[in-house]
Short mmCIF file of C-alpha atoms in Angstrom, two decimals:
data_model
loop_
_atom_site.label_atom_id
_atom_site.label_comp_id
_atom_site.label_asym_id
_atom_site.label_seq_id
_atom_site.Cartn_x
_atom_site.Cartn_y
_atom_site.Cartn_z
CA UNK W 1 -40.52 205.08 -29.62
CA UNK W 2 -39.83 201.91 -30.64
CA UNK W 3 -36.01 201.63 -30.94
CA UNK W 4 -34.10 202.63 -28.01
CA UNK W 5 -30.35 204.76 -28.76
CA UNK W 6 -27.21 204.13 -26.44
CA UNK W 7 -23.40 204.77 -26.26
CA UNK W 8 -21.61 202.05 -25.54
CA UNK W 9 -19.53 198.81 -26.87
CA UNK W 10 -20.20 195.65 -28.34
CA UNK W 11 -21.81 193.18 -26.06
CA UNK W 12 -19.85 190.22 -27.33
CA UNK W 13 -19.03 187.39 -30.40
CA UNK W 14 -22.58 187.71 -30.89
CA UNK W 15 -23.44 191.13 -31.58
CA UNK W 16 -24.26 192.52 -34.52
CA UNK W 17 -22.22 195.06 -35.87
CA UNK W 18 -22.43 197.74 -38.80
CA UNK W 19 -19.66 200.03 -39.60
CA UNK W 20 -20.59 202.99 -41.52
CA UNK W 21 -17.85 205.40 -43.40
CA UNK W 22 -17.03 208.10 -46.03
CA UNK W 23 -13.69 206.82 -46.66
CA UNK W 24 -13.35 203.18 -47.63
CA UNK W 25 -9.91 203.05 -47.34
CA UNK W 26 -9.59 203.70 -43.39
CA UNK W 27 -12.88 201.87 -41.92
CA UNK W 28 -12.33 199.35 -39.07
CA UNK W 29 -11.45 196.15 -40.16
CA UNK W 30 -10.90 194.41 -37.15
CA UNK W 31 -14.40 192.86 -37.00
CA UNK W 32 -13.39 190.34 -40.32
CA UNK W 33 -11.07 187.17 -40.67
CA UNK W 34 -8.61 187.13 -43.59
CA UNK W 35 -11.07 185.37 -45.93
CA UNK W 36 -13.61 187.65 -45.05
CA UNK W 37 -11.30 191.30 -45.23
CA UNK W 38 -10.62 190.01 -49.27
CA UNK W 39 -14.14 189.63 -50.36
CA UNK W 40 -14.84 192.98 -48.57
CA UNK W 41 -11.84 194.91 -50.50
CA UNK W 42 -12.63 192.92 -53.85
CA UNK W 43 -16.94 194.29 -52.69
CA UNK W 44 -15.11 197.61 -52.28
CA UNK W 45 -13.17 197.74 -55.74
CA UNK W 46 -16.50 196.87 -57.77
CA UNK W 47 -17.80 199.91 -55.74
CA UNK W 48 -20.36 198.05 -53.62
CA UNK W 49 -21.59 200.58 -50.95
CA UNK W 50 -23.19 197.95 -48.68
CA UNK W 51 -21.65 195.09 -47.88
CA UNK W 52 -22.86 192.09 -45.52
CA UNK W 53 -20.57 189.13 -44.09
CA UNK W 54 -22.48 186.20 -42.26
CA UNK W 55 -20.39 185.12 -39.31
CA UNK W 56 -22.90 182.85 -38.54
CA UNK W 57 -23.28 183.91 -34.63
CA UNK W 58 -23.44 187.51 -36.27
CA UNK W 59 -23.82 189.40 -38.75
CA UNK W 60 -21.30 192.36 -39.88
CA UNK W 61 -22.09 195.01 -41.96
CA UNK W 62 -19.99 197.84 -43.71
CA UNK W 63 -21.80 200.99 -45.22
CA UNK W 64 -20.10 202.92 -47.39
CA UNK W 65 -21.49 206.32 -47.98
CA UNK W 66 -20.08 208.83 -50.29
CA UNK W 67 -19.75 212.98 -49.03
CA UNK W 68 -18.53 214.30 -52.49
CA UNK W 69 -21.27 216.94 -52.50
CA UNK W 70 -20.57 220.51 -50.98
CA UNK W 71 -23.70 220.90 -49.44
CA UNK W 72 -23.83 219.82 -45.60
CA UNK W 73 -27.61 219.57 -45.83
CA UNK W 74 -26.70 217.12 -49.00
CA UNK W 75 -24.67 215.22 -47.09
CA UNK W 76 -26.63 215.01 -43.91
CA UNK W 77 -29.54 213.64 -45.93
CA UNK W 78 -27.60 210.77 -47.02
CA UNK W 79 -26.56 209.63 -43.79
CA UNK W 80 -30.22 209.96 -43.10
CA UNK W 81 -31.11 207.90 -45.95
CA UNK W 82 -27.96 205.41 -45.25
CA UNK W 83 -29.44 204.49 -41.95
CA UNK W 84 -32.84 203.58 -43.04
CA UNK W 85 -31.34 201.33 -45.31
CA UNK W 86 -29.48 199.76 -42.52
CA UNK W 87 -32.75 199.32 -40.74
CA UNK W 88 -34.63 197.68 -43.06
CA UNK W 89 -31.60 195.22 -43.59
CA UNK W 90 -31.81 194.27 -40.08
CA UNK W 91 -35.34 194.33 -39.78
CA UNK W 92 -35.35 191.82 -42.71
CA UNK W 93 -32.85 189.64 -40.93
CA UNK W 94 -34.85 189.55 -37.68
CA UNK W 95 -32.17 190.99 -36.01
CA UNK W 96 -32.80 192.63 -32.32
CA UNK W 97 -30.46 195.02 -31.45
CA UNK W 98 -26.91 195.77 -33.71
CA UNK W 99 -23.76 198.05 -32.59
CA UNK W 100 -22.79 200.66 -35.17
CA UNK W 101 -19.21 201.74 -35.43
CA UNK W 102 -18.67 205.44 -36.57
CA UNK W 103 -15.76 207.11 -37.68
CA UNK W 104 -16.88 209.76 -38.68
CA UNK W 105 -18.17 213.37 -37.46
CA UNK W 106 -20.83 213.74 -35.19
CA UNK W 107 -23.77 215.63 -36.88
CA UNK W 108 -23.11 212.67 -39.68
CA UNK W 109 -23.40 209.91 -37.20
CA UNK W 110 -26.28 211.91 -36.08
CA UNK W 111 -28.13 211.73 -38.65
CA UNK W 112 -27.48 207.82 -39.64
CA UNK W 113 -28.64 207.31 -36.42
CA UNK W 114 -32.14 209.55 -37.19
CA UNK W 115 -32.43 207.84 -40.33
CA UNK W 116 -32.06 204.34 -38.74
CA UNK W 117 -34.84 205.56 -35.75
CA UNK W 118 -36.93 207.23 -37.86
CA UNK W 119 -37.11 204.59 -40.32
CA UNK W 120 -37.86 201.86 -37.81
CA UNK W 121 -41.15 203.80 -37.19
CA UNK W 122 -44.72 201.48 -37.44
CA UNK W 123 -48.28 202.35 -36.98
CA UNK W 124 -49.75 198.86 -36.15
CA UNK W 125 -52.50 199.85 -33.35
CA UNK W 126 -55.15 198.22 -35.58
CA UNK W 127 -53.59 195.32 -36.94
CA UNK W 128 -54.86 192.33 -35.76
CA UNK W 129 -51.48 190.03 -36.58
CA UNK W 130 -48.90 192.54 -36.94
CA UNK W 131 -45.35 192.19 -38.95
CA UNK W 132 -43.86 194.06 -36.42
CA UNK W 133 -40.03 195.63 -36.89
CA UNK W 134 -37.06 193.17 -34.73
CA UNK W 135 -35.09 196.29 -34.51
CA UNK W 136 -35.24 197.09 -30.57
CA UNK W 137 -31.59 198.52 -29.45
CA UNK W 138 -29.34 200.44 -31.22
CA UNK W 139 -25.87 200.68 -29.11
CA UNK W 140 -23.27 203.40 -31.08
CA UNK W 141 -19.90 202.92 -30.22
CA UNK W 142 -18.25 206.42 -31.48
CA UNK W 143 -15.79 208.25 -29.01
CA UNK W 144 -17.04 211.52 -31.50
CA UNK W 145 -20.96 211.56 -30.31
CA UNK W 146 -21.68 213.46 -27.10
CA UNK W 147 -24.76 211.72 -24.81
CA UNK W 148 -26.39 215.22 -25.04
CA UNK W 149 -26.74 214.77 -28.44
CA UNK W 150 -28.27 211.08 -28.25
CA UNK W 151 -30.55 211.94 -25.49
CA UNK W 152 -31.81 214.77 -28.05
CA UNK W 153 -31.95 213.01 -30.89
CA UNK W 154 -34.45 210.06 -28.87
CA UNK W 155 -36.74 213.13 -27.81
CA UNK W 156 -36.88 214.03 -31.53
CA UNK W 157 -37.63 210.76 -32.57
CA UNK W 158 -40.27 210.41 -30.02
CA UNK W 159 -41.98 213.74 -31.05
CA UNK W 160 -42.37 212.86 -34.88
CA UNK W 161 -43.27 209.60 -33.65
CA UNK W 162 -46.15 211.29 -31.79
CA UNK W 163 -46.81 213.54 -35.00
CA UNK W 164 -47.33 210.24 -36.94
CA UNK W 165 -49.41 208.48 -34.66
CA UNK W 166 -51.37 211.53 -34.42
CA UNK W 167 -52.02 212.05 -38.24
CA UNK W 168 -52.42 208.00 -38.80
CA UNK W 169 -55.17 207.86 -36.45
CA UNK W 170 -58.71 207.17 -37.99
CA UNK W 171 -61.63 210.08 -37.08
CA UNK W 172 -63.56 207.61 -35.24
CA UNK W 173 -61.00 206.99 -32.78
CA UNK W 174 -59.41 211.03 -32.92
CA UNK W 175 -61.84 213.91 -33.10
CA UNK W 176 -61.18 217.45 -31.71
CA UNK W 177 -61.73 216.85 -28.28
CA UNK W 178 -59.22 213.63 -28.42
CA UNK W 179 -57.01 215.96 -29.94
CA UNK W 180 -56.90 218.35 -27.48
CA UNK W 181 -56.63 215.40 -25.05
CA UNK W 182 -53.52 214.18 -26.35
CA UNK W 183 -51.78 217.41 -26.33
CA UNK W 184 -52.53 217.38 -22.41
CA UNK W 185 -51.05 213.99 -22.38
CA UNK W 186 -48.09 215.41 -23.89
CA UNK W 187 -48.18 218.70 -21.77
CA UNK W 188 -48.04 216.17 -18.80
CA UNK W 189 -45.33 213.92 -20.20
CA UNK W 190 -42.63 216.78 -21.02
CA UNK W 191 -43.59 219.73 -18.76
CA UNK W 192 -45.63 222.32 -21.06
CA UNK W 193 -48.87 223.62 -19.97
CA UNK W 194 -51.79 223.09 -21.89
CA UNK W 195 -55.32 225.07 -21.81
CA UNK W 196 -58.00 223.70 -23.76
CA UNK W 197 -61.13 225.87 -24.64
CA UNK W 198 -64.59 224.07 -24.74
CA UNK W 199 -67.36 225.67 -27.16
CA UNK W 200 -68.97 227.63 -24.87
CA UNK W 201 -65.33 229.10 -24.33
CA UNK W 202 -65.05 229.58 -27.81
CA UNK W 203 -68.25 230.88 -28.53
CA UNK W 204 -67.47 233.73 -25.73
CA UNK W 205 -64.39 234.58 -27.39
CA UNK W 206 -66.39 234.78 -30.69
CA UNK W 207 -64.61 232.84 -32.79
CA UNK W 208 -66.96 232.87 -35.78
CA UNK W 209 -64.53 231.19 -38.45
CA UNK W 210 -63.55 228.12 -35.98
CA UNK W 211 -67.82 227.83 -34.98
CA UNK W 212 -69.21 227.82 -38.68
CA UNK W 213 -67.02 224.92 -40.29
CA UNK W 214 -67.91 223.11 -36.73
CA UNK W 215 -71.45 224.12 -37.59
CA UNK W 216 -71.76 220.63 -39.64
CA UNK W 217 -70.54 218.74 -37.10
CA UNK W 218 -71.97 216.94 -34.19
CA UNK W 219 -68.53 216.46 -31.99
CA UNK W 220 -67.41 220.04 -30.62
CA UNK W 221 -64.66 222.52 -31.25
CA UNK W 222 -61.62 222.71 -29.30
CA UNK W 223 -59.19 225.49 -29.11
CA UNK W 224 -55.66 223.90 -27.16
CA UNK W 225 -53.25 226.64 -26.01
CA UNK W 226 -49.86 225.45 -25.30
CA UNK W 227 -46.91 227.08 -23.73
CA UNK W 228 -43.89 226.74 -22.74
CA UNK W 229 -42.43 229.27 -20.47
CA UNK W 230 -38.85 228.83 -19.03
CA UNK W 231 -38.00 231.05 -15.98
CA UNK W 232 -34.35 231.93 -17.81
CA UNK W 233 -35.90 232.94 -20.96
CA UNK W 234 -33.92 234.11 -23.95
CA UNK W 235 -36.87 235.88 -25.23
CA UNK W 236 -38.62 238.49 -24.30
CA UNK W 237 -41.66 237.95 -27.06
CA UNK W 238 -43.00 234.81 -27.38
CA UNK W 239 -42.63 232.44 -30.71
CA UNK W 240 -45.90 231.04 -31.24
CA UNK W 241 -46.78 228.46 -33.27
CA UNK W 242 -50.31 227.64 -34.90
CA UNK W 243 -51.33 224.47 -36.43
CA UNK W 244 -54.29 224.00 -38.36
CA UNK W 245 -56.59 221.36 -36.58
CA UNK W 246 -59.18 220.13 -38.94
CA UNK W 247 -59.47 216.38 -37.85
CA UNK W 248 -61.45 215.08 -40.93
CA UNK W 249 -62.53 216.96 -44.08
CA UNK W 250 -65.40 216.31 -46.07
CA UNK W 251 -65.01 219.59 -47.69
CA UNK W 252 -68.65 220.45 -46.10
CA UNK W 253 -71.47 221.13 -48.27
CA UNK W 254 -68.82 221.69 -51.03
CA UNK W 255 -68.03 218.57 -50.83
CA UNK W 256 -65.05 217.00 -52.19
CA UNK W 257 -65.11 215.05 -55.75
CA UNK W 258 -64.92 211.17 -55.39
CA UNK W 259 -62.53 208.90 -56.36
CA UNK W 260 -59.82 209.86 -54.05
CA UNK W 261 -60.29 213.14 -52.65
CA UNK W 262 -61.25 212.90 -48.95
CA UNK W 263 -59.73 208.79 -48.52
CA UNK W 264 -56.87 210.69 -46.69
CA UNK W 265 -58.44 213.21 -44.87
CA UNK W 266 -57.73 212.25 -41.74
CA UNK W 267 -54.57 213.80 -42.33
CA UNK W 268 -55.49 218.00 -42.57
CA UNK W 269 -55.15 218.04 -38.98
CA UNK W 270 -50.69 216.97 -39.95
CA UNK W 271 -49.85 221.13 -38.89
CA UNK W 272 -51.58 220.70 -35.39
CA UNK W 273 -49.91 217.38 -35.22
CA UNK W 274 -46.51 219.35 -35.53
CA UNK W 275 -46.81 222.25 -33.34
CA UNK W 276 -48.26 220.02 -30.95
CA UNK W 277 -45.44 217.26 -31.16
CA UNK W 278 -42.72 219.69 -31.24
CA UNK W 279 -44.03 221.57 -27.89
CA UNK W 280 -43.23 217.98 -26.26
CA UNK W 281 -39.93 218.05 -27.56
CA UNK W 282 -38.60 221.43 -26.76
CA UNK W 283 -39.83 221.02 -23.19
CA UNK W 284 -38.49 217.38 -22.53
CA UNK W 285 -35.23 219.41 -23.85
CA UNK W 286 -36.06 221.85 -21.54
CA UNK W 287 -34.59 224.46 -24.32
CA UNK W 288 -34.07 228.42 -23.02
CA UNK W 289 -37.16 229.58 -25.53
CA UNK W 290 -40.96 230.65 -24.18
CA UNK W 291 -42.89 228.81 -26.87
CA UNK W 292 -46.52 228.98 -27.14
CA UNK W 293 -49.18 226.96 -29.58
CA UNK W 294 -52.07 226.96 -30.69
CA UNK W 295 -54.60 224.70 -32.53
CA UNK W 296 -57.85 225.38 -33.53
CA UNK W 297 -59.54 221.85 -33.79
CA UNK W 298 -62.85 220.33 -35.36
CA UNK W 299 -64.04 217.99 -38.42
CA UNK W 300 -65.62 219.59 -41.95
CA UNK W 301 -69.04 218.19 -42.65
CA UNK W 302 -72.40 218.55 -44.81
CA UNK W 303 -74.48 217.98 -41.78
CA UNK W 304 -77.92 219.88 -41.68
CA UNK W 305 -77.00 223.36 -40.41
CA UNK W 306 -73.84 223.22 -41.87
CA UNK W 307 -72.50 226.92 -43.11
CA UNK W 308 -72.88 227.34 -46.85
CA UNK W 309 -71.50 228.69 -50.00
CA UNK W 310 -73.08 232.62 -49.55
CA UNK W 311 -72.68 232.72 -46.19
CA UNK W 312 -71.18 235.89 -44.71
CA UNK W 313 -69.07 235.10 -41.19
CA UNK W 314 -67.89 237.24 -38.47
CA UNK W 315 -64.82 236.55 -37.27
CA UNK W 316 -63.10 237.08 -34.04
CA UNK W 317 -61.06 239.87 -35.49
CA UNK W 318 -64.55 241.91 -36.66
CA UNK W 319 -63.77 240.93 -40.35
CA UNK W 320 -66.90 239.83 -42.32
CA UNK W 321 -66.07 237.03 -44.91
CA UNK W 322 -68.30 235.72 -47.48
CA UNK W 323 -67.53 232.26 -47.63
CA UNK W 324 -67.83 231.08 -51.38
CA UNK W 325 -66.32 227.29 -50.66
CA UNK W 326 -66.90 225.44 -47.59
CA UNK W 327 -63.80 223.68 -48.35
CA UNK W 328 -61.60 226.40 -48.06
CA UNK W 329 -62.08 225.37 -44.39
CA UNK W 330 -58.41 225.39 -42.64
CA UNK W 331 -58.19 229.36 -43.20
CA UNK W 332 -61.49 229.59 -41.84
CA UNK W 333 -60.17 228.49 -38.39
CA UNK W 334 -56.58 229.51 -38.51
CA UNK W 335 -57.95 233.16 -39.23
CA UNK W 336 -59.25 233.53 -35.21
CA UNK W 337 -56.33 231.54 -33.87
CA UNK W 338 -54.07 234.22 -36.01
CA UNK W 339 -56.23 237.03 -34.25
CA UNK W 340 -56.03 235.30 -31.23
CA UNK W 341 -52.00 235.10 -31.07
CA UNK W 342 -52.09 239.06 -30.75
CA UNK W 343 -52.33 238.74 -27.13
CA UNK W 344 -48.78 237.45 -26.97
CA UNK W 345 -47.53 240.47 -29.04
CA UNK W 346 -45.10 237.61 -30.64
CA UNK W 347 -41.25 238.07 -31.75
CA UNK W 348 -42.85 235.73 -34.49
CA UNK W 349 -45.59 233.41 -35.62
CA UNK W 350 -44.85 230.59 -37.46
CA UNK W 351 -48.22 228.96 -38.82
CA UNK W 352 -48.29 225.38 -40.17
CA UNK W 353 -51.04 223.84 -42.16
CA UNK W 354 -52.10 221.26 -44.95
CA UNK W 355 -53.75 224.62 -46.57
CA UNK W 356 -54.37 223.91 -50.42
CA UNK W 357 -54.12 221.29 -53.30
CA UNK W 358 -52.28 224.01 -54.94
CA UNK W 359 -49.07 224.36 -52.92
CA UNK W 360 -48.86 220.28 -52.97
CA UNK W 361 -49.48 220.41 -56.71
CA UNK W 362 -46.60 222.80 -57.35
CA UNK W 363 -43.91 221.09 -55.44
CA UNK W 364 -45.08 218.09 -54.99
CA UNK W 365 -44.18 216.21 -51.42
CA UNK W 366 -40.26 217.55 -51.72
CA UNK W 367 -40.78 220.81 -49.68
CA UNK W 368 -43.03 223.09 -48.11
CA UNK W 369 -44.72 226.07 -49.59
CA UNK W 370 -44.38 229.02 -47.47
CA UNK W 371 -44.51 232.80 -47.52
CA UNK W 372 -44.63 235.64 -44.79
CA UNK W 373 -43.64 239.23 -44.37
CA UNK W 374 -40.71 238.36 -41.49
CA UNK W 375 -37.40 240.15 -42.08
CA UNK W 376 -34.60 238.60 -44.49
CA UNK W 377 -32.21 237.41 -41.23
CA UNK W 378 -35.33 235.20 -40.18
CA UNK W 379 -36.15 234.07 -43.22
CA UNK W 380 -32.59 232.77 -43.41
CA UNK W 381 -32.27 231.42 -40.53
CA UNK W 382 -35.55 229.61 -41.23
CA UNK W 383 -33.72 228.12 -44.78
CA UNK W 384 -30.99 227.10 -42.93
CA UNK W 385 -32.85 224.87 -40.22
CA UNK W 386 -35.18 223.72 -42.75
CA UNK W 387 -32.53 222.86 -44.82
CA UNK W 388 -30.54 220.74 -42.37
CA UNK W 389 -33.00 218.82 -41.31
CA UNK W 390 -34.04 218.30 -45.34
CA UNK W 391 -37.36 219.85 -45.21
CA UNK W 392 -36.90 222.45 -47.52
CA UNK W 393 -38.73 225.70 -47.99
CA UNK W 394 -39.84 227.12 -51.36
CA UNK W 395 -40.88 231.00 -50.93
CA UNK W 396 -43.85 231.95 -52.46
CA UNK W 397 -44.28 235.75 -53.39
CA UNK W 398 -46.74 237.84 -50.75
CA UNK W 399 -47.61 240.73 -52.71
CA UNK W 400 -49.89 243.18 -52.63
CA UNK W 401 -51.53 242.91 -55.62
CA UNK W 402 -53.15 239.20 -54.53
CA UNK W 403 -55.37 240.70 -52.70
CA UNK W 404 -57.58 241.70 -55.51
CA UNK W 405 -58.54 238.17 -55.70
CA UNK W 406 -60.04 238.03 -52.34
CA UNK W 407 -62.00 240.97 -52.32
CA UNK W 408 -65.44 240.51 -51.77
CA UNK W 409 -69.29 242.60 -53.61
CA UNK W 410 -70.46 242.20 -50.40
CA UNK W 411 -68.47 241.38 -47.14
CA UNK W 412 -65.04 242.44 -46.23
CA UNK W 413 -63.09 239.74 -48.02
CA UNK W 414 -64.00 236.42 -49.35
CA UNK W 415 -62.59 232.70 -48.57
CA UNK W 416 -61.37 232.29 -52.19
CA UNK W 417 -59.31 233.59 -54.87
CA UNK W 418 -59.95 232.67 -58.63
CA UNK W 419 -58.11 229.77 -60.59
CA UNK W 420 -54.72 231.33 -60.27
CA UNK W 421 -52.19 231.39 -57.59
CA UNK W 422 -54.26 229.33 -55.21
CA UNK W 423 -52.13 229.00 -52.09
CA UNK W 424 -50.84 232.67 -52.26
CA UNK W 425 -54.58 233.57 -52.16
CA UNK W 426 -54.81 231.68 -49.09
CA UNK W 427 -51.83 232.64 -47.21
CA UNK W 428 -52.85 236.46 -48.73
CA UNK W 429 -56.07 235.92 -46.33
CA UNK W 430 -54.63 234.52 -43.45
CA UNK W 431 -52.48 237.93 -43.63
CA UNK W 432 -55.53 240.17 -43.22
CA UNK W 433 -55.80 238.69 -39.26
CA UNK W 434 -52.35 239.60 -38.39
CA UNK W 435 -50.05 242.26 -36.77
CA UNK W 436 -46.89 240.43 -36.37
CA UNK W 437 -43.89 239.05 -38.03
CA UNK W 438 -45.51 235.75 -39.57
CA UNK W 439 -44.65 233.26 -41.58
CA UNK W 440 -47.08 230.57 -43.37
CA UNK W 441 -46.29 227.25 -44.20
CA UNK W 442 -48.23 224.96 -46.41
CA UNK W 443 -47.63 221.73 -45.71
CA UNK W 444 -50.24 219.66 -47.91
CA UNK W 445 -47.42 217.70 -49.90
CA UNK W 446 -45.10 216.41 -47.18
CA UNK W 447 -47.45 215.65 -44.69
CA UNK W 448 -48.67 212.99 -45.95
CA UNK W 449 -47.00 209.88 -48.36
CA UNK W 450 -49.05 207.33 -50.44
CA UNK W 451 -46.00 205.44 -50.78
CA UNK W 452 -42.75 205.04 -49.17
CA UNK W 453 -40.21 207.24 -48.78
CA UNK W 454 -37.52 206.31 -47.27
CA UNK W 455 -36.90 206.98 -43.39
CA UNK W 456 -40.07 209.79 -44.04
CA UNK W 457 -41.99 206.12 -44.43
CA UNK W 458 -45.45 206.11 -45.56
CA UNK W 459 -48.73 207.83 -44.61
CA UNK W 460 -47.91 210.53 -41.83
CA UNK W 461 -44.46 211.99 -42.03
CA UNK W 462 -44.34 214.19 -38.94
CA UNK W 463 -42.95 217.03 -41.23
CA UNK W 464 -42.51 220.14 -39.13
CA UNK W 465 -41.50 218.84 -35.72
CA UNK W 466 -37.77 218.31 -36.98
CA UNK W 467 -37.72 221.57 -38.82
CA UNK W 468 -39.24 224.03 -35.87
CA UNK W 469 -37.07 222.26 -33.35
CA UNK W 470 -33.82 223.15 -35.01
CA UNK W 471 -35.14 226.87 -35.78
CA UNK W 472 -35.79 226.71 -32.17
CA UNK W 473 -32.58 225.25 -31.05
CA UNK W 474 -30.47 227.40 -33.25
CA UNK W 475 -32.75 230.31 -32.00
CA UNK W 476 -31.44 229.45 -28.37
CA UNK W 477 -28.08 229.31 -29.30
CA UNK W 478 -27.65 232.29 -31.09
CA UNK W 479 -29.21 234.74 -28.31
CA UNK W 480 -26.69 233.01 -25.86
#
């Protein structure tokens, strides 16, 4: 990460300071002359919420943020939102490090401080003169914040960080095998163990969904398992995560219409980014959960003996499926990874993936689709993490009846539905591997920006690590 998070004080005359509030009339106003206090109270009365004074050694800012919604998620997210706009300020101005001054609660200053980090994030490995960020130090000076909570929110930060890289990086420089690669890295760097299954592995385990969309390709398969396993344990199942892996997607030998289509493909691989990042960050946190995931990995192409529209696949499970579109690809490989969980006998299995067009083209990039047959306390416990961390769920139904849509003249099932309900088809598929408690969640709007947006910034978002770690965290806490 590029923005390193401390307690502490001002350094000095010459340190930058921002004060950020929810009450106008009671922030600090020590930092200003006379002069200086009147042109921030007449700011104030013409309902300016950021205000800048130029002390010409320093600059001050005060941020004034308002809390008149109910909703603590509402709230949180503005704070987010307040502190990436303090970060591009400063990153405007050149300035290096500033000292914030907080007076209020914790989770707020929390999240300014996540919004400020977050925000500050850049991908600039292949820029050959770089406009790179000033912001470097961020000192908060806030008797309210506990260092636990600082030294967790900079291990967040670092794992979305890691998510973004991940999803930013090109094919040609990330395939399945580098994938897998940096997960060890990862593994190595935070204390997880990681197990990564070559294709002759694979093949043994039969894995026929995973081995025909890699069928096109000429860089192997990987299968990463990832787990972390605390000896004090507050579970006695397992939570297992999947992530869908597909590091490039051509959409095979259906391939995917041009203009537009497959320019940001390098992004279906954003779930396995996720579960991947977020395994760092609940083992640097060393939280009280065994935690295992696992990513099927390979690219999508139309190369010679690539599988084709007819073509009937066993999976590991036993389960024939006709394949009628090589581009519904993700389930393909998700389906043995689903089968494969089974061996954990999970409490629950959460499963994250950039799945269809048609969950991102009903929500758009504001939420993630998701559905599942988990009982109603999970599901709301899921809400409420998801909600805090403003990565909101919309619940798709999971009935029955979908599965007429899927049914196959001459296999077991098929990979498609018909024109209508498009991503329940596919999460309606993936349910046909499972045995668990399991929840699906499409991420193929928020994974991904094509502009800015806010402290989310543009092109990989890291949406999912934030979200699992609080179900996580909350998870720990609860079974206390």
């Amino acid at each position: 990460m590029n923005t390193t998070i401390r307690k502490g004080t001002s350094s000095g005359k010459s340190e930058n300071i921002a004060i950020f509030t929810n009450n106008a009339s009671k922030f600090d106003h020590t930092f200003f002359s006379k002069t200086e206090l009147e042109f921030v109270n007449s700011e104030i009365k013409k309902k300016n919420k950021f205000i800048s004074v130029n002390q010409y050694e320093r600059y001050v800012f005060l941020q004034i943020i308002d809390t008149d919604k109910k909703d603590n998620h509402v709230v949180l997210e503005k704070f987010r939102r307040a502190g990436d706009q303090l970060t591009g300020v400063l990153n405007r101005h050149k300035l290096t490090s500033v000292c914030l001054f907080s007076d209020t609660e914790e989770d707020l200053t929390i999240a300014f401080l996540e919004g400020m980090a977050l925000g500050n994030y850049q991908f600039l490995k292949y820029k050959s003169e770089a406009d790179k960020n000033s912001l470097q130090k961020i000192t908060i000076d806030s008797k309210k914040v506990q260092d636990n909570k600082i030294n967790e929110l900079t291990t967040l930060c670092e794992a979305v960080y890691m998510a973004r890289d991940l999803v930013n990086e090109p094919l040609n420089s990330l395939n399945a095998t580098g994938l897998a690669k940096a997960f060890e890295h990862m593994g190595k760097k935070s204390g997880f163990k990681v197990n990564v299954f070559n294709k002759a592995k694979i093949t043994s385990l039969k894995m026929g969904g995973l081995l025909a969309v890699n069928m096109g390709s000429i860089d192997p398969p990987t299968f990463t398992v990832m787990e972390w396993k605390p000896s004090k344990a507050i579970n006695k199942k397992p939570i297992v995560l999947v992530g869908k892996g597909v590091v490039y997607d051509t959409g095979g030998l259906s391939l995917k219409p041009a203009p537009g289509s497959m320019d940001y493909m390098k992004s279906d691989m954003a779930g396995a980014a996720a579960v991947g990042s977020v395994m760092y960050a609940i083992a640097k946190q060393k939280l009280p959960v065994h935690v295992v995931a696992l990513v099927p990995a390979t690219d999508n192409r139309p190369d010679g003996n690539a599988y084709t529209p007819g073509d009937v696949i066993t999976m590991m499970s036993g389960l024939k499926v006709e394949v009628l579109n090589t581009d519904a690809e993700g389930r393909m490989i998700l389906a043995d990874a689903l089968h494969y969980a089974k061996n954990y006998k999970p409490e629950l299995v959460m499963e994250f993936s950039t799945l269809t067009g048609a969950a991102a083209n009903a929500i758009g990039h504001y939420g993630i689709v998701c559905m599942g047959d988990c009982d109603e306390d999970t599901k709301k416990q899921l809400n409420k993490s998801a909600n805090d961390v403003y990565e909101r769920l919309v619940e798709f139904p999971f009935w029955e009846e979908y599965d007429e849509l899927i049914k196959s003249d001459i296999a077991d099932i098929k990979n498609i539905g018909g024109p209508i309900g498009g991503a329940i088809t596919a999460g309606r598929f993936l349910q046909r591997f499972i045995d668990y408690p399991y929840m699906h969640f499409d991420i193929a709007g928020p994974s991904f920006g094509k502009s800015n947006d806010s402290y989310r910034g543009k092109n990989g978002t890291g949406v999912g690590v934030r979200f699992i770690f609080d179900y996580v965290k909350k998870l720990a806490t609860k079974k206390k």
